[in-house]
Short mmCIF file of C-alpha atoms in Angstrom, two decimals:
data_model
loop_
_atom_site.label_atom_id
_atom_site.label_comp_id
_atom_site.label_asym_id
_atom_site.label_seq_id
_atom_site.Cartn_x
_atom_site.Cartn_y
_atom_site.Cartn_z
CA MET Y 1 -45.81 -3.50 -14.69
CA GLU Y 2 -45.60 -4.89 -18.27
CA LEU Y 3 -46.65 -1.48 -19.61
CA ALA Y 4 -43.80 0.18 -17.68
CA LYS Y 5 -41.28 -2.33 -19.03
CA SER Y 6 -42.51 -1.75 -22.59
CA ALA Y 7 -42.13 1.98 -22.13
CA GLN Y 8 -38.56 1.52 -20.88
CA ARG Y 9 -37.67 -0.66 -23.87
CA LEU Y 10 -39.08 1.96 -26.23
CA PHE Y 11 -37.52 4.93 -24.42
CA LEU Y 12 -33.87 3.81 -24.44
CA PRO Y 13 -33.49 3.47 -28.26
CA LEU Y 14 -35.32 6.77 -28.78
CA PHE Y 15 -33.08 8.45 -26.20
CA LEU Y 16 -29.95 7.18 -27.97
CA ILE Y 17 -31.24 8.47 -31.31
CA PHE Y 18 -31.92 11.83 -29.67
CA CYS Y 19 -28.35 11.91 -28.32
CA PHE Y 20 -26.91 11.32 -31.78
CA ILE Y 21 -29.16 13.96 -33.30
CA SER Y 22 -28.27 16.40 -30.55
CA GLY Y 23 -24.58 15.69 -30.92
CA GLU Y 24 -22.26 12.74 -30.71
CA GLY Y 25 -20.86 13.99 -27.39
CA GLY Y 26 -24.03 13.11 -25.49
CA ALA Y 27 -24.04 9.57 -26.85
CA ARG Y 28 -20.38 9.09 -26.04
CA GLN Y 29 -21.03 10.21 -22.46
CA LEU Y 30 -23.90 7.74 -22.12
CA VAL Y 31 -21.82 4.85 -23.46
CA SER Y 32 -18.89 5.89 -21.25
CA ALA Y 33 -21.13 5.92 -18.19
CA THR Y 34 -22.40 2.44 -19.06
CA VAL Y 35 -18.86 1.07 -19.47
CA GLN Y 36 -17.79 2.74 -16.23
CA SER Y 37 -20.62 1.22 -14.22
CA ASN Y 38 -19.87 -2.25 -15.63
CA TRP Y 39 -16.10 -2.19 -14.96
CA ARG Y 40 -15.07 -4.48 -12.14
CA PRO Y 41 -11.46 -5.28 -11.27
CA THR Y 42 -10.62 -8.97 -11.22
CA LYS Y 43 -6.96 -8.87 -10.16
CA LEU Y 44 -4.64 -7.01 -7.82
CA PHE Y 45 -0.92 -6.57 -8.49
CA VAL Y 46 1.08 -5.31 -5.53
CA PHE Y 47 4.46 -3.58 -5.35
CA GLY Y 48 6.33 -1.92 -2.53
CA ASP Y 49 7.48 -2.62 0.99
CA SER Y 50 6.48 -4.00 4.38
CA PHE Y 51 3.14 -2.16 4.37
CA ALA Y 52 2.07 -4.47 1.55
CA ALA Y 53 4.32 -7.55 1.71
CA THR Y 54 2.61 -10.87 2.44
CA GLY Y 55 5.45 -13.38 2.41
CA ASN Y 56 8.11 -12.76 -0.26
CA ASN Y 57 10.95 -12.35 2.22
CA ASP Y 58 12.99 -15.41 3.18
CA ASN Y 59 11.25 -17.73 5.60
CA ASP Y 60 13.82 -18.07 8.36
CA PHE Y 61 14.19 -17.07 11.99
CA LEU Y 62 16.17 -13.94 11.05
CA ASN Y 63 13.08 -12.49 9.34
CA ILE Y 64 10.88 -11.63 12.27
CA PRO Y 65 7.52 -11.60 10.41
CA TRP Y 66 7.99 -15.35 10.02
CA ASN Y 67 8.19 -15.71 13.80
CA TYR Y 68 5.46 -15.74 16.42
CA PRO Y 69 3.72 -13.51 17.54
CA TYR Y 70 3.43 -12.10 14.00
CA GLY Y 71 0.18 -13.45 12.56
CA LYS Y 72 -1.20 -13.98 16.08
CA THR Y 73 -4.60 -12.46 15.29
CA PHE Y 74 -4.81 -13.72 11.69
CA PRO Y 75 -4.41 -16.42 10.58
CA GLY Y 76 -3.03 -17.64 13.91
CA LYS Y 77 0.50 -18.19 12.66
CA ALA Y 78 3.26 -16.11 11.07
CA THR Y 79 2.86 -15.62 7.30
CA GLY Y 80 5.53 -13.04 6.53
CA ARG Y 81 3.22 -10.08 7.18
CA TYR Y 82 4.53 -7.28 9.38
CA SER Y 83 1.50 -7.27 11.66
CA ASP Y 84 -0.48 -9.41 14.05
CA GLY Y 85 -2.87 -10.02 11.16
CA ARG Y 86 -3.98 -8.49 7.89
CA VAL Y 87 -2.08 -5.65 6.20
CA LEU Y 88 -3.03 -2.99 3.64
CA THR Y 89 -2.89 -5.44 0.72
CA ASP Y 90 -5.55 -7.64 2.30
CA PHE Y 91 -7.94 -4.74 2.84
CA ILE Y 92 -7.50 -3.36 -0.69
CA ALA Y 93 -8.17 -6.84 -2.09
CA LYS Y 94 -11.33 -7.02 0.02
CA PHE Y 95 -12.52 -3.67 -1.32
CA ILE Y 96 -12.19 -4.62 -4.98
CA GLY Y 97 -13.71 -8.04 -4.32
CA VAL Y 98 -10.81 -10.45 -4.86
CA LYS Y 99 -8.78 -12.71 -2.62
CA SER Y 100 -5.43 -11.40 -1.42
CA PRO Y 101 -3.00 -12.21 -4.26
CA ILE Y 102 -0.35 -14.89 -3.99
CA SER Y 103 3.23 -13.87 -3.22
CA TYR Y 104 5.62 -13.76 -6.17
CA LYS Y 105 7.98 -16.34 -4.67
CA LEU Y 106 5.17 -18.93 -4.67
CA LYS Y 107 4.27 -18.49 -8.35
CA ASN Y 108 5.83 -21.80 -9.40
CA LYS Y 109 4.62 -23.73 -6.37
CA VAL Y 110 0.86 -23.29 -6.66
CA ALA Y 111 -1.87 -24.23 -9.10
CA GLY Y 112 -3.15 -21.76 -11.68
CA ASP Y 113 -6.29 -20.98 -9.67
CA TYR Y 114 -4.13 -19.24 -7.07
CA LEU Y 115 -2.79 -16.85 -9.71
CA LYS Y 116 -6.15 -15.63 -10.99
CA TYR Y 117 -6.43 -12.92 -8.36
CA GLY Y 118 -3.10 -11.29 -9.31
CA MET Y 119 0.30 -11.38 -7.64
CA ASN Y 120 2.14 -9.63 -4.81
CA PHE Y 121 5.69 -8.52 -5.66
CA ALA Y 122 6.24 -6.45 -2.50
CA TYR Y 123 9.16 -7.13 -0.17
CA ALA Y 124 9.76 -5.91 3.36
CA ASP Y 125 13.04 -4.12 4.10
CA THR Y 126 13.20 -2.43 0.73
CA GLY Y 127 12.16 0.79 -0.95
CA VAL Y 128 12.47 2.82 -4.11
CA THR Y 129 16.22 3.36 -4.47
CA SER Y 130 19.44 1.39 -4.10
CA LEU Y 131 19.82 2.81 -0.59
CA SER Y 132 17.22 0.36 0.59
CA TYR Y 133 18.65 -2.68 2.29
CA PHE Y 134 18.98 -6.10 0.65
CA TYR Y 135 15.74 -7.12 -1.03
CA PRO Y 136 14.44 -6.24 -4.54
CA ASN Y 137 13.52 -2.55 -4.75
CA LEU Y 138 10.52 -1.15 -6.61
CA THR Y 139 12.24 -1.13 -10.01
CA THR Y 140 13.28 -4.77 -9.69
CA GLN Y 141 9.79 -5.79 -8.57
CA ILE Y 142 8.35 -4.24 -11.73
CA ASP Y 143 11.02 -6.12 -13.72
CA TYR Y 144 9.63 -9.34 -12.25
CA PHE Y 145 6.10 -8.27 -13.20
CA GLN Y 146 7.16 -7.48 -16.76
CA ARG Y 147 8.85 -10.84 -17.21
CA ILE Y 148 5.74 -12.65 -16.06
CA ILE Y 149 3.26 -10.82 -18.30
CA GLU Y 150 5.56 -10.91 -21.33
CA GLY Y 151 6.64 -14.52 -20.86
CA ALA Y 152 5.63 -17.17 -23.37
CA SER Y 153 3.59 -19.02 -20.76
CA SER Y 154 2.05 -15.98 -19.09
CA VAL Y 155 -1.27 -16.57 -17.38
CA TYR Y 156 -2.20 -12.89 -17.74
CA ASN Y 157 -3.44 -11.39 -21.01
CA THR Y 158 -4.25 -7.82 -22.04
CA THR Y 159 -7.83 -8.10 -20.84
CA ASP Y 160 -6.62 -9.30 -17.44
CA LEU Y 161 -4.34 -6.27 -17.11
CA HIS Y 162 -7.03 -3.80 -18.16
CA SER Y 163 -9.36 -5.22 -15.52
CA SER Y 164 -6.76 -5.11 -12.76
CA VAL Y 165 -5.62 -2.70 -10.06
CA ALA Y 166 -2.04 -2.07 -8.96
CA LEU Y 167 -1.13 -1.07 -5.41
CA VAL Y 168 2.24 0.63 -4.82
CA THR Y 169 3.32 1.31 -1.24
CA VAL Y 170 6.10 3.69 -0.27
CA SER Y 171 6.36 3.82 3.51
CA GLY Y 172 9.65 5.62 3.98
CA ASP Y 173 12.39 2.98 4.07
CA ASP Y 174 14.43 5.16 1.71
CA TYR Y 175 14.18 8.07 4.13
CA GLU Y 176 15.16 5.90 7.08
CA SER Y 177 18.23 4.72 5.15
CA TYR Y 178 19.09 8.28 4.23
CA ILE Y 179 18.72 9.51 7.81
CA PHE Y 180 21.02 6.74 8.96
CA SER Y 181 23.58 7.58 6.27
CA MET Y 182 23.56 11.27 7.32
CA GLU Y 183 24.29 10.60 10.99
CA GLY Y 184 27.33 12.55 12.14
CA GLN Y 185 26.92 15.22 9.44
CA THR Y 186 26.59 18.90 10.31
CA PRO Y 187 22.96 19.96 10.85
CA ALA Y 188 22.94 22.29 7.83
CA HIS Y 189 24.08 19.66 5.34
CA PRO Y 190 21.14 17.26 5.57
CA LEU Y 191 18.64 20.12 5.59
CA GLN Y 192 20.05 21.42 2.32
CA SER Y 193 19.88 17.99 0.74
CA TRP Y 194 16.40 16.89 1.90
CA LYS Y 195 14.52 18.61 -0.90
CA SER Y 196 16.71 17.16 -3.62
CA PHE Y 197 16.50 13.71 -2.01
CA SER Y 198 12.68 13.88 -1.79
CA THR Y 199 12.52 15.03 -5.39
CA SER Y 200 14.68 12.07 -6.39
CA ILE Y 201 12.43 9.62 -4.51
CA VAL Y 202 9.24 11.03 -6.03
CA ASN Y 203 10.80 10.97 -9.50
CA HIS Y 204 11.62 7.29 -9.02
CA VAL Y 205 8.06 6.61 -7.86
CA THR Y 206 6.61 8.54 -10.81
CA THR Y 207 8.71 6.58 -13.30
CA SER Y 208 7.55 3.32 -11.70
CA LEU Y 209 3.88 4.31 -11.80
CA LYS Y 210 4.09 5.23 -15.48
CA ARG Y 211 5.89 2.00 -16.24
CA ILE Y 212 3.15 -0.10 -14.58
CA HIS Y 213 0.56 1.88 -16.55
CA ASP Y 214 2.42 1.37 -19.83
CA LEU Y 215 2.54 -2.37 -19.16
CA GLY Y 216 -1.26 -2.38 -19.28
CA VAL Y 217 -2.62 -1.75 -15.78
CA LYS Y 218 -5.03 1.17 -16.04
CA LYS Y 219 -5.82 1.81 -12.37
CA ILE Y 220 -2.94 2.37 -9.98
CA LEU Y 221 -3.06 3.18 -6.28
CA VAL Y 222 0.00 4.74 -4.66
CA THR Y 223 0.40 5.53 -0.99
CA ALA Y 224 1.40 8.91 0.35
CA LEU Y 225 3.92 8.76 3.17
CA GLU Y 226 2.49 8.14 6.62
CA PRO Y 227 3.58 10.54 9.40
CA MET Y 228 7.05 9.01 9.84
CA GLY Y 229 7.61 10.94 13.05
CA CYS Y 230 4.73 9.10 14.70
CA ARG Y 231 6.27 5.67 14.26
CA PRO Y 232 7.30 4.16 17.60
CA THR Y 233 10.89 4.57 16.39
CA GLY Y 234 10.27 8.31 16.48
CA THR Y 235 8.05 8.50 19.54
CA ALA Y 236 10.14 6.28 21.86
CA VAL Y 237 12.37 9.19 22.82
CA PHE Y 238 9.23 11.02 23.98
CA SER Y 239 8.02 8.01 26.00
CA TYR Y 240 5.51 7.33 23.20
CA LYS Y 241 3.60 10.50 24.11
CA LYS Y 242 4.16 12.65 21.01
CA CYS Y 243 5.46 12.55 17.44
CA ASN Y 244 8.71 13.79 15.98
CA GLU Y 245 7.57 16.87 14.07
CA THR Y 246 10.77 17.15 12.03
CA ARG Y 247 10.17 13.76 10.47
CA ASN Y 248 6.50 14.50 9.96
CA SER Y 249 7.46 17.61 8.00
CA LEU Y 250 9.54 15.39 5.70
CA SER Y 251 6.46 13.24 5.08
CA ARG Y 252 4.39 16.30 4.23
CA SER Y 253 7.05 17.61 1.86
CA HIS Y 254 7.23 14.26 0.08
CA ASN Y 255 3.44 14.12 -0.21
CA LEU Y 256 3.18 17.58 -1.79
CA LEU Y 257 5.69 16.55 -4.44
CA LEU Y 258 3.80 13.30 -4.99
CA GLN Y 259 0.50 15.16 -5.44
CA GLU Y 260 2.05 17.34 -8.13
CA ALA Y 261 3.60 14.36 -9.89
CA VAL Y 262 0.39 12.30 -9.88
CA ALA Y 263 -1.67 15.24 -11.14
CA LYS Y 264 0.79 15.57 -14.01
CA LEU Y 265 0.55 11.85 -14.80
CA ASN Y 266 -3.24 11.98 -14.87
CA ASN Y 267 -3.08 15.01 -17.14
CA GLN Y 268 -0.66 13.26 -19.49
CA THR Y 269 -2.81 10.14 -19.71
CA LYS Y 270 -6.02 12.21 -19.89
CA SER Y 271 -7.57 10.01 -17.23
CA SER Y 272 -7.78 9.43 -13.51
CA SER Y 273 -5.67 6.30 -13.70
CA PHE Y 274 -3.47 7.22 -10.74
CA VAL Y 275 -4.98 7.58 -7.27
CA ILE Y 276 -3.15 8.62 -4.09
CA LEU Y 277 -4.03 6.85 -0.85
CA ASP Y 278 -3.50 9.49 1.83
CA LEU Y 279 -1.93 7.49 4.63
CA TYR Y 280 -0.78 10.66 6.36
CA THR Y 281 -4.31 11.89 7.04
CA SER Y 282 -5.63 8.38 7.73
CA PHE Y 283 -2.94 7.68 10.32
CA MET Y 284 -3.41 11.07 11.98
CA SER Y 285 -7.17 10.55 12.17
CA ALA Y 286 -6.56 7.28 14.00
CA PHE Y 287 -4.10 8.93 16.39
CA LYS Y 288 -6.73 11.55 17.23
CA ASN Y 289 -9.42 8.86 17.63
CA LYS Y 290 -11.63 10.66 15.12
CA GLY Y 291 -13.17 7.52 13.64
CA SER Y 292 -15.50 4.92 15.11
CA ILE Y 293 -12.47 2.84 16.16
CA LYS Y 294 -10.77 4.12 19.31
CA PHE Y 295 -7.24 3.21 20.32
CA LYS Y 296 -5.91 3.19 23.85
CA ASP Y 297 -2.29 3.00 22.68
CA ARG Y 298 -1.79 5.18 19.63
CA LEU Y 299 1.96 5.79 19.49
CA LYS Y 300 3.27 2.85 21.50
CA PRO Y 301 3.97 -0.56 19.93
CA CYS Y 302 1.91 -3.50 21.13
CA CYS Y 303 4.83 -5.87 20.67
CA ALA Y 304 8.35 -4.71 21.57
CA SER Y 305 11.52 -5.58 23.44
CA VAL Y 306 11.44 -6.28 27.15
CA THR Y 307 13.88 -3.37 27.41
CA PRO Y 308 11.74 -0.30 28.27
CA GLY Y 309 11.67 2.40 25.58
CA TYR Y 310 13.17 0.13 22.92
CA PRO Y 311 10.56 -0.30 20.15
CA TYR Y 312 12.29 -3.13 18.31
CA GLY Y 313 12.56 -6.79 19.27
CA CYS Y 314 9.10 -8.20 18.54
CA GLY Y 315 9.48 -11.77 17.35
CA THR Y 316 13.19 -12.05 18.10
CA MET Y 317 14.43 -15.34 19.49
CA SER Y 318 16.61 -15.61 22.57
CA ASP Y 319 19.84 -17.57 22.72
CA ILE Y 320 18.73 -18.76 26.16
CA PRO Y 321 15.81 -21.23 26.09
CA GLY Y 322 12.74 -19.88 27.89
CA GLU Y 323 14.04 -16.33 28.16
CA ASP Y 324 11.58 -13.64 27.09
CA THR Y 325 12.89 -11.12 24.58
CA TYR Y 326 9.67 -9.20 23.93
CA THR Y 327 6.33 -8.37 25.49
CA ILE Y 328 2.85 -8.20 23.94
CA CYS Y 329 0.16 -5.77 25.00
CA GLU Y 330 -3.04 -7.01 26.63
CA SER Y 331 -5.23 -6.19 23.61
CA GLU Y 332 -3.90 -5.94 20.05
CA ALA Y 333 -7.18 -4.32 19.00
CA ALA Y 334 -6.59 -1.43 21.43
CA ALA Y 335 -3.20 -0.58 19.88
CA PHE Y 336 -2.66 1.16 16.56
CA PHE Y 337 0.95 0.01 16.13
CA TRP Y 338 1.93 -3.64 16.26
CA ASP Y 339 5.70 -3.18 16.30
CA TYR Y 340 8.27 -0.45 15.70
CA ALA Y 341 6.61 0.89 12.53
CA HIS Y 342 3.68 -1.25 11.37
CA PRO Y 343 0.00 -1.06 12.32
CA THR Y 344 -1.94 -3.85 13.95
CA GLN Y 345 -4.72 -5.47 11.95
CA GLN Y 346 -7.13 -3.17 13.76
CA GLY Y 347 -4.88 -0.23 12.95
CA TRP Y 348 -4.95 -1.11 9.26
CA PHE Y 349 -8.72 -1.55 9.40
CA SER Y 350 -9.02 1.97 10.79
CA VAL Y 351 -6.80 3.31 7.99
CA TYR Y 352 -8.74 1.35 5.37
CA SER Y 353 -12.04 2.74 6.72
CA ASN Y 354 -10.71 6.26 6.20
CA LEU Y 355 -9.59 5.42 2.65
CA LYS Y 356 -12.87 3.98 1.36
CA ALA Y 357 -14.08 7.26 -0.17
CA THR Y 358 -10.80 7.55 -2.08
CA LEU Y 359 -10.91 3.92 -3.19
CA LYS Y 360 -14.24 4.56 -4.91
CA LYS Y 361 -12.31 6.68 -7.42
CA LEU Y 362 -11.13 3.41 -8.95
CA TYR Y 363 -14.54 3.15 -10.59
CA GLN Y 364 -14.53 6.66 -12.07
CA ASN Y 365 -13.66 7.68 -15.64
CA GLN Y 366 -13.20 4.24 -17.08
#
């Protein structure tokens, strides 16, 4: 055993000398491989929408993720997450080995130890552009991030940023707003404008990704659009039996543009800093029960209004004491969707399981 260890100690220096004699390229590759294997993220910074939000939205009865039965499975009470339990942020944090980061709105209310895992800037009911509802959009969220890291009392230094991961979710709120704004228009008009609108959205996303990278975060995850036509909002009209293919085609079009944009960013930075999380394929795999997790209800929400065929209403409060406004399915784990658009904890676990191979790319080409 000691002889083997001595041989190893002798071999490594000789091998390095050989690499330098053979050419500096070989040595650089060896050093790069060593750095790559030693890199471990220590923080997660999160931006986006309700697929990632963990409590930034106002805590009042009008914001349904602060009402029961949201949080029913985990942690047993509502926490501002749009699910019965954990969401994508929580599973990404688990993968990189950190606790789920604190919400931005709590930054001044907690001790420093709570900040060491990063910060979550994501808000529900928002998106990329100004079309998106009332809460801070993606650009504003990055403004918040910039102020924190450039502030005089910032708890994050350059080393922290270089050893961190950013998650950016884009789940289609901009498209939902646009569809709503186009209601009543002639059929030809929205079709002509879809491509330019998708290009605009992807351009906004690309600018945001580059900005996060320029601020010092070197590994950035961005979600592709899920199949929007398979949300309960799209499947309700089909009695939750099939997806709306028109909306799914919009998701695919967006994702093709995103792939091109991210490839260009990686080429410009001469790295693999930007990684796409393919929610479209991951969701579809779950709908087809391809993985180890099988769902009884794949397109129907577990929690929805007592009104049949109406996918909204989960967590709403009645004006009449004791009156039920929503129903909950028998088993949350058997349903992919929790409410009108968001997966259950089990649904997210299924998606996360399909994304693990992609997530390993975080540790490549450091």
